Short mmCIF file of C-alpha atoms in Angstrom, two decimals:
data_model
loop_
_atom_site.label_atom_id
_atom_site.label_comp_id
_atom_site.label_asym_id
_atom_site.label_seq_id
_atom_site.Cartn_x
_atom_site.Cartn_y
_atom_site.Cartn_z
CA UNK A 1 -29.04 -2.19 -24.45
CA UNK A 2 -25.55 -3.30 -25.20
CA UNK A 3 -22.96 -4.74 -23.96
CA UNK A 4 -20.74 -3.57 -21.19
CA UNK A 5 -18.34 -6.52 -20.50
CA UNK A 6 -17.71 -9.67 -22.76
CA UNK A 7 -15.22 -12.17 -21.63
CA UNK A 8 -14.58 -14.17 -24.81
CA UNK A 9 -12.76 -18.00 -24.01
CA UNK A 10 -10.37 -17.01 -21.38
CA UNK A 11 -7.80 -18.98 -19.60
CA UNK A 12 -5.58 -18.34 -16.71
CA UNK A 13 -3.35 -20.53 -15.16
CA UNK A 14 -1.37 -20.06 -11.94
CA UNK A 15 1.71 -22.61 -11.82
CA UNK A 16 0.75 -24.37 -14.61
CA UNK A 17 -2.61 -25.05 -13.47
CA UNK A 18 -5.55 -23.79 -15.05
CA UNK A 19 -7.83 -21.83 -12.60
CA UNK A 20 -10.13 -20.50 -15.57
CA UNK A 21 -10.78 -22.96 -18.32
CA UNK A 22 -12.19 -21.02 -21.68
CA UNK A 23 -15.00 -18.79 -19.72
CA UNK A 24 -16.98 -16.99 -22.25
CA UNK A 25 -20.02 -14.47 -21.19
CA UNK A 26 -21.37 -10.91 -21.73
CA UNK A 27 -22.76 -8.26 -19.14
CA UNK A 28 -25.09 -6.05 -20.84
CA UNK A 29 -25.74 -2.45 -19.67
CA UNK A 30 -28.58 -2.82 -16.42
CA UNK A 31 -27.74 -6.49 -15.83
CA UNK A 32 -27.00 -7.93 -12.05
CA UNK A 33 -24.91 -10.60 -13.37
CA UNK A 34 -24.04 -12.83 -10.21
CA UNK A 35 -21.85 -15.28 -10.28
CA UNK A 36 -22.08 -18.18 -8.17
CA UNK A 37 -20.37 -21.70 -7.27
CA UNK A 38 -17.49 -23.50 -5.07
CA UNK A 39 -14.76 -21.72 -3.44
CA UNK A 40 -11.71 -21.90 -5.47
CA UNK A 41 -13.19 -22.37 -8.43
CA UNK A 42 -11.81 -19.92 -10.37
CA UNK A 43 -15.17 -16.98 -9.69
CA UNK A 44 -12.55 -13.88 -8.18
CA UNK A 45 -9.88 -14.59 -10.74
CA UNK A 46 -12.61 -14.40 -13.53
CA UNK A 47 -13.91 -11.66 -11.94
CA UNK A 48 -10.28 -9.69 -11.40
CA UNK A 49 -10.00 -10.32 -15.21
CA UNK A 50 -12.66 -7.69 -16.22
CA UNK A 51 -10.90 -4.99 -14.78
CA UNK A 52 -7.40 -6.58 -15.99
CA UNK A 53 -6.46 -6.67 -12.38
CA UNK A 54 -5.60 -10.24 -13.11
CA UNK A 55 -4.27 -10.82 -17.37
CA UNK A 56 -5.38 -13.38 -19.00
CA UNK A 57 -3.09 -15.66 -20.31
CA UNK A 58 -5.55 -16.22 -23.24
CA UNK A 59 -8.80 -14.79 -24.73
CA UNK A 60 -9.91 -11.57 -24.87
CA UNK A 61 -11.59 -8.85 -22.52
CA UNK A 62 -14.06 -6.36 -23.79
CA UNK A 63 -15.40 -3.24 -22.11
CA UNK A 64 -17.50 -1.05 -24.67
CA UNK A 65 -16.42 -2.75 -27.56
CA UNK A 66 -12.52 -1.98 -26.60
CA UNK A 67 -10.72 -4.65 -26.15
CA UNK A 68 -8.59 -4.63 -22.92
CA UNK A 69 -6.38 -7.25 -23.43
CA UNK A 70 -4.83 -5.77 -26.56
CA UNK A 71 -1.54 -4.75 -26.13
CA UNK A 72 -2.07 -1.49 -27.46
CA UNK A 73 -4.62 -0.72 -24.93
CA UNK A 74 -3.31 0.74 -21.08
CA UNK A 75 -6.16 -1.10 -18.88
CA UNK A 76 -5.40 1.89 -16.81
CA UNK A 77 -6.98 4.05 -18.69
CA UNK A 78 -9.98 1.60 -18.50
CA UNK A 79 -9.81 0.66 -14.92
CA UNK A 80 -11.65 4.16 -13.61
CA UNK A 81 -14.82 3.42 -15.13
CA UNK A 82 -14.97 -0.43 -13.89
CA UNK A 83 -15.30 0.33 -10.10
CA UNK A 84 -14.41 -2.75 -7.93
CA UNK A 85 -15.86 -3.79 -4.53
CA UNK A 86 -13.12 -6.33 -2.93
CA UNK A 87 -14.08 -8.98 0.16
CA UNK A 88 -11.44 -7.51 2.50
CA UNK A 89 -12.71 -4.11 2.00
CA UNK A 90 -8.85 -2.48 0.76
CA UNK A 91 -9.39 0.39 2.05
CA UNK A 92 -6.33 2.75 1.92
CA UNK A 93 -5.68 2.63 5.67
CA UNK A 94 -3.59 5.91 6.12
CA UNK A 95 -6.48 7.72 4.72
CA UNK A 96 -10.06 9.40 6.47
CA UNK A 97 -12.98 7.63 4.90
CA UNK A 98 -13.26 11.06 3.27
CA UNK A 99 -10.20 11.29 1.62
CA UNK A 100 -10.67 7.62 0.65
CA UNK A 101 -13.40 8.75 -1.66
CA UNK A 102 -12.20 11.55 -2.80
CA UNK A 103 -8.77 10.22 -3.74
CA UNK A 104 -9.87 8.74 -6.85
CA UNK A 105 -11.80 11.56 -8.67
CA UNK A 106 -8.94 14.01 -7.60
CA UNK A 107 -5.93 11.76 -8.52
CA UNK A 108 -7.44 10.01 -11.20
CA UNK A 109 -9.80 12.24 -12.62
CA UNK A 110 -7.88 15.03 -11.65
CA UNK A 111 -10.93 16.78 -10.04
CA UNK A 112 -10.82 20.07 -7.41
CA UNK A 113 -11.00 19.10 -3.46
CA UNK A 114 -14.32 20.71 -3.41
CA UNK A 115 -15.91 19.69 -6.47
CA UNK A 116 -14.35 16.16 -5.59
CA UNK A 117 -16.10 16.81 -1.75
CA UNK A 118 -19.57 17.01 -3.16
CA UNK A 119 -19.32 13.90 -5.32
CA UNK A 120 -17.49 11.95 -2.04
CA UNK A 121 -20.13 13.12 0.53
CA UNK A 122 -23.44 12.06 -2.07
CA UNK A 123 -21.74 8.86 -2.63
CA UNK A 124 -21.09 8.09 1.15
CA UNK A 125 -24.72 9.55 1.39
CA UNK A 126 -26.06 7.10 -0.81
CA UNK A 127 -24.56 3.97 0.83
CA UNK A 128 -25.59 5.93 4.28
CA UNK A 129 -22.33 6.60 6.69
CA UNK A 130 -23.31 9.15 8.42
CA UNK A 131 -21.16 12.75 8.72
CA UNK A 132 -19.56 10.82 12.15
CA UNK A 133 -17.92 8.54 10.17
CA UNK A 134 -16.41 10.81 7.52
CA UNK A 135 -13.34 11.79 9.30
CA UNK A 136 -12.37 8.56 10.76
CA UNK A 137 -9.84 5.96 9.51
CA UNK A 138 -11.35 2.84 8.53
CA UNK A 139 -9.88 0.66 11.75
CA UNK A 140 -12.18 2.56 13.57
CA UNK A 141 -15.01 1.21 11.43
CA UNK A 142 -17.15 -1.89 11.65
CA UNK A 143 -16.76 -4.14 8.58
CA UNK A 144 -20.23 -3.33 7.61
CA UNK A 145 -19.11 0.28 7.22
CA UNK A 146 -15.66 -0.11 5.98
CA UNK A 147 -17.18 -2.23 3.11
CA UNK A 148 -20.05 0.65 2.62
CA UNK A 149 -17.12 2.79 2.42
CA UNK A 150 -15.59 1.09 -0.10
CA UNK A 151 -18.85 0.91 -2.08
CA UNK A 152 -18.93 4.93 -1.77
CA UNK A 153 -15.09 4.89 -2.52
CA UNK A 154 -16.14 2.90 -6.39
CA UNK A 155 -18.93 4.77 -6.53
CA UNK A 156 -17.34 8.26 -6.42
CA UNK A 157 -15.90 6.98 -9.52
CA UNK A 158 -18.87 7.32 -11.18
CA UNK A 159 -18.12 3.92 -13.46
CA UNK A 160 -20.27 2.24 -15.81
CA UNK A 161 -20.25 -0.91 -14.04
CA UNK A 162 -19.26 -2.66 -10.50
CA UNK A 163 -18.13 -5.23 -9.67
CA UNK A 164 -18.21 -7.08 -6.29
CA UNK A 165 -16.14 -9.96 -5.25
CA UNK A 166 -17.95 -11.80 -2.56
CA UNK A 167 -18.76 -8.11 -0.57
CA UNK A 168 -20.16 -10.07 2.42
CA UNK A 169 -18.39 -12.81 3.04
CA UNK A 170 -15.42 -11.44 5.56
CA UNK A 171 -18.48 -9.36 7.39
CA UNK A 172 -20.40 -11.24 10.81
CA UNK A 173 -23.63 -12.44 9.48
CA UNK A 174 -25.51 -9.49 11.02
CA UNK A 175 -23.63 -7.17 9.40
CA UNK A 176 -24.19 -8.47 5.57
CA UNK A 177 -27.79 -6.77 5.79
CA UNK A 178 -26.47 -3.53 5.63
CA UNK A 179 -24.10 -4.45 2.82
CA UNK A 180 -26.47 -6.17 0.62
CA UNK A 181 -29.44 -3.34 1.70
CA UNK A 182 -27.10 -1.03 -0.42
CA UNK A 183 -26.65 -3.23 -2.70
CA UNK A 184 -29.92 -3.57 -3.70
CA UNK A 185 -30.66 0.01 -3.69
CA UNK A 186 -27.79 0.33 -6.23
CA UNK A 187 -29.24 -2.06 -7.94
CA UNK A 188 -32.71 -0.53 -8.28
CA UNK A 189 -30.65 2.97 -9.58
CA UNK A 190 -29.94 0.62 -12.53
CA UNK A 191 -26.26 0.08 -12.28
CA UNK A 192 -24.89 -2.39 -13.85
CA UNK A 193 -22.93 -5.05 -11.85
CA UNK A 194 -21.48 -8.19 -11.38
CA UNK A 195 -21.40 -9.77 -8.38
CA UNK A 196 -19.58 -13.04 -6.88
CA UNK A 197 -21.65 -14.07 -4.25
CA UNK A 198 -22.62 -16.57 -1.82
CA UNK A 199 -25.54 -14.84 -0.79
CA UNK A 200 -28.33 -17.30 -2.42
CA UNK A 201 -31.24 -14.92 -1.08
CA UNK A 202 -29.44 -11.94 -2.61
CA UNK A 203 -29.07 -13.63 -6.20
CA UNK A 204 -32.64 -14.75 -5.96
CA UNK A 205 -34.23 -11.20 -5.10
CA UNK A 206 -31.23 -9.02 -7.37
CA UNK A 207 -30.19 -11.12 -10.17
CA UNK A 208 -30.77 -10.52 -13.80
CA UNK A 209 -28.50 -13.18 -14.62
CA UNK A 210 -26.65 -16.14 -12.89
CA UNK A 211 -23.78 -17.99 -13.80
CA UNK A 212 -22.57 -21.34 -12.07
CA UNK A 213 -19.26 -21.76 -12.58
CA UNK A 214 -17.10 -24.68 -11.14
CA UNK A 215 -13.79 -25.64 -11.82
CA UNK A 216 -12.69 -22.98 -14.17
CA UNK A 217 -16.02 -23.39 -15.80
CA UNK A 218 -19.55 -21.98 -16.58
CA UNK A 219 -21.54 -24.66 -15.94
CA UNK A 220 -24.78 -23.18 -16.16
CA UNK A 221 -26.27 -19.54 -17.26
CA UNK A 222 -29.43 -18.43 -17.31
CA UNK A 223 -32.51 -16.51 -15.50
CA UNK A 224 -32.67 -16.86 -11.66
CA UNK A 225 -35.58 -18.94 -11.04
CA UNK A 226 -33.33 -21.17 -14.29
CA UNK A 227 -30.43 -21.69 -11.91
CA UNK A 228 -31.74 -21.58 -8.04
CA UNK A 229 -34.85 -23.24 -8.56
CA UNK A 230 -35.18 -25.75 -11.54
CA UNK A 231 -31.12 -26.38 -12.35
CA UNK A 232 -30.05 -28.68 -15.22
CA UNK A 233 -26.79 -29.76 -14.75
CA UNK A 234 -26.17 -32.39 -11.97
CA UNK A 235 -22.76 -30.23 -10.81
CA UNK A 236 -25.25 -27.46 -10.24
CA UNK A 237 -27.76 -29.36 -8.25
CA UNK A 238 -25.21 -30.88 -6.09
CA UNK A 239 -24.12 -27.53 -5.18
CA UNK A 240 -27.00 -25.73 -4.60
CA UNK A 241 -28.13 -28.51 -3.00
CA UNK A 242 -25.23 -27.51 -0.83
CA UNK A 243 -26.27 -24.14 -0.24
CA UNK A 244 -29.84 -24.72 0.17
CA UNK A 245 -28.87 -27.28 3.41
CA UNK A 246 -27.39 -23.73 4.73
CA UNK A 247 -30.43 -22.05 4.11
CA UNK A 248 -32.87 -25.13 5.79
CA UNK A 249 -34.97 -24.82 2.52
CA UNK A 250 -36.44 -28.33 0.53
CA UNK A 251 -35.25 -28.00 -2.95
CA UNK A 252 -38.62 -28.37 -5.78
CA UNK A 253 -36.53 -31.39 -7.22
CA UNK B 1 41.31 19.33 38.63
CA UNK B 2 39.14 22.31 39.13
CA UNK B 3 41.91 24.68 36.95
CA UNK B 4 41.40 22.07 33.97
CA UNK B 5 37.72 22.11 33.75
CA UNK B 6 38.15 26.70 34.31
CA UNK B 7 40.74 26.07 31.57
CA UNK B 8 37.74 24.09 29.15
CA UNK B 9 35.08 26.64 29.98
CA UNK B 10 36.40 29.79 27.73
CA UNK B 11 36.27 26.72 24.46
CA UNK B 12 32.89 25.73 24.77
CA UNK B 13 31.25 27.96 22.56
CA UNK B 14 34.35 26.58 19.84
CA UNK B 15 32.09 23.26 20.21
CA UNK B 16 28.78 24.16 20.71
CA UNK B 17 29.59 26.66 16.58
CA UNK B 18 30.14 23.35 15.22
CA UNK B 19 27.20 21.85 16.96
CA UNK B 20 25.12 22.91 13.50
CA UNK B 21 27.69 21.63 11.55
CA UNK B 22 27.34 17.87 12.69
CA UNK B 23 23.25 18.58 12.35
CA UNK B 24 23.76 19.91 8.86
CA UNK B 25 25.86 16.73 8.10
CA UNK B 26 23.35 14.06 9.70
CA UNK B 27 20.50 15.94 8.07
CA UNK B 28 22.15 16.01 4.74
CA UNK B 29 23.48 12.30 4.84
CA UNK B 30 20.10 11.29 6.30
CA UNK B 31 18.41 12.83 3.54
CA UNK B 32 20.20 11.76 0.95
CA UNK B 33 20.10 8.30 2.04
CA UNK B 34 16.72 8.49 2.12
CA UNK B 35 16.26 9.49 -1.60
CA UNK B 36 18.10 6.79 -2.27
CA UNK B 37 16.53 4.20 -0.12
CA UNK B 38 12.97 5.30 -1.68
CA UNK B 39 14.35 4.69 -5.28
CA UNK B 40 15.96 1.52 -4.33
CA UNK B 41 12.72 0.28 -2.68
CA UNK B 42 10.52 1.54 -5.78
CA UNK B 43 13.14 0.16 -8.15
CA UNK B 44 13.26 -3.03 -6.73
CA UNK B 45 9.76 -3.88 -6.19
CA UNK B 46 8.05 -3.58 -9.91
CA UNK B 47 11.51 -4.18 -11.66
CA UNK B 48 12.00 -7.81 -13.08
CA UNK B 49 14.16 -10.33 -11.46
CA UNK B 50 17.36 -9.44 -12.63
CA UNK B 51 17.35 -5.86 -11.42
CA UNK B 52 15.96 -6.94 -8.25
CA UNK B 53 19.05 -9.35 -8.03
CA UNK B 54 21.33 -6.31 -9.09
CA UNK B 55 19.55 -4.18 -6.57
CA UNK B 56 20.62 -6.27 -3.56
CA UNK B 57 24.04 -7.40 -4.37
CA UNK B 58 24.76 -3.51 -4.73
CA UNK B 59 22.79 -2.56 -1.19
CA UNK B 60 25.14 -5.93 0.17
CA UNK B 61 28.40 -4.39 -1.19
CA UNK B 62 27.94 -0.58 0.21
CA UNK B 63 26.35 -2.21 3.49
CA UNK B 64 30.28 -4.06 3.42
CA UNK B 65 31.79 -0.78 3.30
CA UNK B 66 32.95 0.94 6.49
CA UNK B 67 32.04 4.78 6.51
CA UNK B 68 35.75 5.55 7.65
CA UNK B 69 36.22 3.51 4.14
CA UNK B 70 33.77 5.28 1.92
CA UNK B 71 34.37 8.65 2.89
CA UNK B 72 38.31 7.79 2.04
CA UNK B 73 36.96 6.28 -1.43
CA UNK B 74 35.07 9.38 -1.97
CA UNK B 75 37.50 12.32 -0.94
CA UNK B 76 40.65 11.05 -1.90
CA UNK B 77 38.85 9.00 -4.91
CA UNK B 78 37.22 11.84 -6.84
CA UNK B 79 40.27 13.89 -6.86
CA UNK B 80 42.25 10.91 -9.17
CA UNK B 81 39.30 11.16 -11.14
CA UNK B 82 40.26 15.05 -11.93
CA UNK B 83 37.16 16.44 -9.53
CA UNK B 84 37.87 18.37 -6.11
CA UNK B 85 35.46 17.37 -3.53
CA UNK B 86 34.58 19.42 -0.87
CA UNK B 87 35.12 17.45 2.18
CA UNK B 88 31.48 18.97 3.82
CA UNK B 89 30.03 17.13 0.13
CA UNK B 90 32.13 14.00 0.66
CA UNK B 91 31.14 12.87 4.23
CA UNK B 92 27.50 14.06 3.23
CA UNK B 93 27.82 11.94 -0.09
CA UNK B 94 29.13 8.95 1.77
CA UNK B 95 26.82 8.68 4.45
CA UNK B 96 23.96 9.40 2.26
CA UNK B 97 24.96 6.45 0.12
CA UNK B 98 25.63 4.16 2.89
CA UNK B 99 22.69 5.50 4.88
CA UNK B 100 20.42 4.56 1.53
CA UNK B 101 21.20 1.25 1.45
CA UNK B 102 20.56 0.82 5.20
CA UNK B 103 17.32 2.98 4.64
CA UNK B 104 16.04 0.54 1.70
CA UNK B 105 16.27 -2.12 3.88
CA UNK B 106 14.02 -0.55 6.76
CA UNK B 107 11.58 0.08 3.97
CA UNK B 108 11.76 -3.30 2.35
CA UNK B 109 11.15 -5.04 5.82
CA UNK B 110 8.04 -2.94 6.02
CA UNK B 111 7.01 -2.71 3.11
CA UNK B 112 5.69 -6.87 3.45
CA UNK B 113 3.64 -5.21 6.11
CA UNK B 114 1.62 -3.17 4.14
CA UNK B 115 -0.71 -5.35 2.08
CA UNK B 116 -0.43 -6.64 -1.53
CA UNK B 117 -4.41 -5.54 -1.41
CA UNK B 118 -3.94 -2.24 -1.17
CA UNK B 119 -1.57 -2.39 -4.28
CA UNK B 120 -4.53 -4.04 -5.73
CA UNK B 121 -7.33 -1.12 -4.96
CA UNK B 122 -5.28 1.85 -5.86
CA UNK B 123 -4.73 -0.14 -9.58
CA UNK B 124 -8.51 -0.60 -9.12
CA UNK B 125 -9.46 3.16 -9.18
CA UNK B 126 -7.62 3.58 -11.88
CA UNK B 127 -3.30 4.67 -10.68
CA UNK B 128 -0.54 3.67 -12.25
CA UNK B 129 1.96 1.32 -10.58
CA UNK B 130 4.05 4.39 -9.98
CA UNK B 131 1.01 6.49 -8.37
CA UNK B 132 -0.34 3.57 -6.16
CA UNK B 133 3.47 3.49 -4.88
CA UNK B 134 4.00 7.22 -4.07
CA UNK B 135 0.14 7.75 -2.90
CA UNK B 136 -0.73 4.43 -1.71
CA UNK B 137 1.95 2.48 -0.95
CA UNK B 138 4.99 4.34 0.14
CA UNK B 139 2.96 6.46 2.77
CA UNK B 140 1.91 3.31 4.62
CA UNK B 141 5.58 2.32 4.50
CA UNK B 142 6.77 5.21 5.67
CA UNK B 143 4.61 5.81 8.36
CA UNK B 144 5.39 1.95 9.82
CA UNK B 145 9.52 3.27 8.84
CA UNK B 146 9.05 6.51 11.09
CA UNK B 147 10.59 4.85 14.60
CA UNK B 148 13.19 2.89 12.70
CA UNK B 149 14.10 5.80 10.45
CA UNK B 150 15.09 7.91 13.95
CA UNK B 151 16.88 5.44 14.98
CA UNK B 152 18.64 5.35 11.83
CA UNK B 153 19.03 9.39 12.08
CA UNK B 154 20.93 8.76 15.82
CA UNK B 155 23.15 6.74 13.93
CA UNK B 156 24.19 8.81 11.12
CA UNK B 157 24.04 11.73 14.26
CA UNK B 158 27.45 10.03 16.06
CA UNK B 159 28.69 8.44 12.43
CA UNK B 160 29.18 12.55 11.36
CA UNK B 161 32.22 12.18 14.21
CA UNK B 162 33.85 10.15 11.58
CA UNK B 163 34.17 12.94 9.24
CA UNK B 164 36.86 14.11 11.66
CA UNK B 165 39.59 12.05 9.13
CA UNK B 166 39.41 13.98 6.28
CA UNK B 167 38.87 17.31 7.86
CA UNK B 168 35.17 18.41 8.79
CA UNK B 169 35.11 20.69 11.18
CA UNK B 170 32.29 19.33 12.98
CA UNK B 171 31.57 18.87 16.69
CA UNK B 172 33.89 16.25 17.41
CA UNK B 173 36.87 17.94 15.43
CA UNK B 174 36.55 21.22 17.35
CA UNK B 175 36.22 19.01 20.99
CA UNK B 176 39.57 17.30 19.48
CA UNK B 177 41.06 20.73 18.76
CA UNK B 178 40.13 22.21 22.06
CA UNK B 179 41.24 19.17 23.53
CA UNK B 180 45.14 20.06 21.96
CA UNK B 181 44.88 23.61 23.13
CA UNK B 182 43.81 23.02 26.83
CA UNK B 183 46.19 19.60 26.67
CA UNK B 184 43.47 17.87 28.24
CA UNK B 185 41.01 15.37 26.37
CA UNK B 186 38.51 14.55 29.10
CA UNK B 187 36.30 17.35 29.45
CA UNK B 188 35.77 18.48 26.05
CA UNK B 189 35.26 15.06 25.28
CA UNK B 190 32.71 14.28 28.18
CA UNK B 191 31.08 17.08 26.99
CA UNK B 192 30.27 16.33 23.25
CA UNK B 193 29.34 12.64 24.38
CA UNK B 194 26.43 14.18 26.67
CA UNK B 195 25.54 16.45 23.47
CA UNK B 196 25.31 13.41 21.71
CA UNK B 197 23.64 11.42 24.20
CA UNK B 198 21.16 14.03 25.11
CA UNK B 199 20.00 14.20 21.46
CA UNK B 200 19.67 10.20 20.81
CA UNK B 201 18.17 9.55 23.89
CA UNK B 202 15.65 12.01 23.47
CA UNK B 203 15.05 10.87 19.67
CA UNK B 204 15.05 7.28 21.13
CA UNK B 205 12.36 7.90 23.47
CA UNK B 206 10.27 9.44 20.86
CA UNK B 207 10.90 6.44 18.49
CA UNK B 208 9.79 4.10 21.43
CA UNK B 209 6.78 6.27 21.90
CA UNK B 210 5.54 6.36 17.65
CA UNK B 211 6.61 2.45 17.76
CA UNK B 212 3.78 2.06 19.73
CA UNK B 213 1.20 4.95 18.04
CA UNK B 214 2.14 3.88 14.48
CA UNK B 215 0.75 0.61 14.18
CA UNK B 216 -2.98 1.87 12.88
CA UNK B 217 -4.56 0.42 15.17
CA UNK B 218 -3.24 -3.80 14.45
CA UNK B 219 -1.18 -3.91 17.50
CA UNK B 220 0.70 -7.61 18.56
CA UNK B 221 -0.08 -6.64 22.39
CA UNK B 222 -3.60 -6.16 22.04
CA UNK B 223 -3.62 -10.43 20.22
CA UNK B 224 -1.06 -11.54 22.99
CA UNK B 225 -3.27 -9.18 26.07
CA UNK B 226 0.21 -7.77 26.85
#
């Protein structure tokens, strides 16, 4: 149906050591592109890169067909309708989780408080924080809620696609249910999104697409059961066979 | 004794009229110090390298300068320049500016307190640099700044007694005046200490009590069980 992101052959390099070697891909609209592999191999800066949160130093960034990294473009202008979910949560800490969600479509889309209200309290609806929670600041939260919260917060955005960069890993392992629960729903609404992940289970059940990318690059794309189950690069099986130790499960290979 | 402090009595309201006149000063100073400490701290922290650098060595040179100094520079300085100064305008002018660089550095000490992340998700949702700093940013600093910025205010609240020298007729100029009438210095100046320690130590106390409301929550006691 089109696509939504395309990374062409970027590179990044933080003191003069590249991080993300040449990545090319494409998210098309409806996808649940997830992107797994080692930590520190280059998955959040590729992932910052969409949103031009992190610049390139080359290649280019698409969204629609615009492309992001030209200089004549403001990414700003861009950035509203890529919403972001980060691992620490971010929320703004000297605000309610109610004015957390509303801040963006009032500041940045320049909406009224109570038209703003409605859209806030149907996103924090949708990811289920209950009217208790609305007028508290997020230290008084769990991390399972502050990270709903910050769900609601992209959400209230209204963008064309999310992106989450590793949602669940700062949260206690009995807390990542209720992340990835709303997740999923968001998934099944059709949104498109791209998610860093750890969460094998999650890229098994959600995934359109995954990538495996390790040291700056995309080892291997392709379907789910492609990647988790029947992988055929050696870098990938060596990982997952990693991950699958975690997860006590015999590999098919 | 007892004739000298009968003597002071019929002065005191002489001291207490210029009471609002050291207020008006600290407030005005205070203020305009903390314009300027804002701009400093927004200037310095998404300029390049070279303003930065520019940024500090000026906050280094005006935090060199004493206020007896500056307000000198400033009140007899304008005047060779061809502009009268009022000396009210002056000693607000010079403690503002001297206040500024004083505030910049409160806020620039805080400021590493407030997370590079939440830079990050305010650019997220779509703000400019300059919105994330005034919605974003700046509120979380300023809110950490609050107990250090009264203690600040106490300071410029005595400094005002400086702008005795070129004229003010503040608190401590009338206590001085008085003083010369009565031909006694120790009660009128007894007095305007305990009007200036009544008002820091109360402003102290409620610095010591946000020090400890302020932190959102992330307090060092509650890691150390203190």
């Amino acid at each position: 149906m089109g696509e939504v992101i395309k990374v062409d052959g970027v590179w990044k390099y933080y003191d003069g050591r590249a991080v993300v070697k040449g990545i090319s891909l494409e998210v098309n609209r409806g996808d649940r592109f997830v992107i797994i592999g080692p930590s520190g191999s280059g998955k959040s800066t590729l992932l910052r890169m969409m949103n031009l949160l992190v610049r390139p130093d080359k290649g280019k960034i698409f969204f629609e067909g615009v492309e992001l990294t030209s200089p004549k473009v403001n990414p700003v202008e861009y950035r509203k309708k890529i919403g972001i979910v980060f691992q620490h949560y971010n929320l703004f800490l000297h605000m309610t989780v109610m004015r957390n969600v509303m801040f963006g479509p009032v500041k940045v889309k320049g909406m009224k408080l109570d038209e703003a209200r409605k859209v806030a309290e149907a996103a924090l609806d949708s990811v289920h924080i209950s009217r208790a929670l609305w007028d508290k600041y997020p230290s008084q939260l769990s991390g399972g809620e502050q990270q709903r919260v910050a769900i609601a917060r992209a959400l209230a955005m209204e963008p064309e696609v999310m992106l989450f960069d590793e949602p669940t890993s700062a949260l206690d392992p009995e807390l990542t249910g209720e992340v990835l629960q709303v997740m999923k729903e968001l998934a099944k609404k059709g949104m498109t999104m791209v998610v860093v992940t750890h969460e094998l289970g999650f890229a098994a059940s959600v995934a359109s697409r995954i990538a495996f990318i390790d040291s700056g690059e995309v080892v291997e794309e392709g379907t789910p059961k492609e990647i988790l189950f029947s992988p055929k690069k050696e870098r990938t099986r060596a990982f997952l066979n990693r991950m699958w130790e975690l997860y006590r499960i015999e590999p098919e290979w | 004794m007892a004739t000298m402090v009968q003597s002071f009595f019929p002065y005191i309201h002489i001291i207490l009229d210029a009471l609002w006149v050291t207020i008006a000063l600290s407030i005005a100073g205070f203020s305009l110090g903390f314009g300027i400490g804002a701009l400093l701290l927004f200037l310095r922290t998404f300029s390049n390298r070279v303003v930065a650098r520019a940024i500090d060595g000026f906050i280094d040179v005006i935090r060199g300068i004493p206020l007896l100094v500056m307000l000198f520079l400033i009140f007899y300085g304008f005047p060779a320049l061809g502009f009268q100064i009022p000396n009210m305008l002056a000693a607000a002018l010079g403690m503002g500016i001297l206040s500024g660089a004083y505030q910049s550095q409160i806020f620039r000490s805080l400021l590493h307190s407030v997370s590079s992340s939440q830079y990050e998700s305010s650019l997220a949702i779509g703000l400019s640099r300059w919105e994330s700093f005034r919605y974003v940013i700046f509120p979380q600093v300023l809110r950490l700044s609050i107990p250090a910025l009264i203690n600040e205010y106490t300071i410029l609240l005595k400094d005002t007694s400086v702008a005795y020298a070129i004229g003010v007729t503040e608190m401590f100029t009338q206590s001085v005046h008085v003083s010369q009438v009565i031909m006694s210095f120790t009660y009128p100046l007894l007095f305007v200490s305990a009007i200036y320690l009544t008002i820091c130590f109360s402003l102290s106390s409620l610095a010591n009590h946000l020090y400890r409301k302020l932190s959102y929550g992330y307090s060092i006691r509650e890691h150390i069980g203190g």
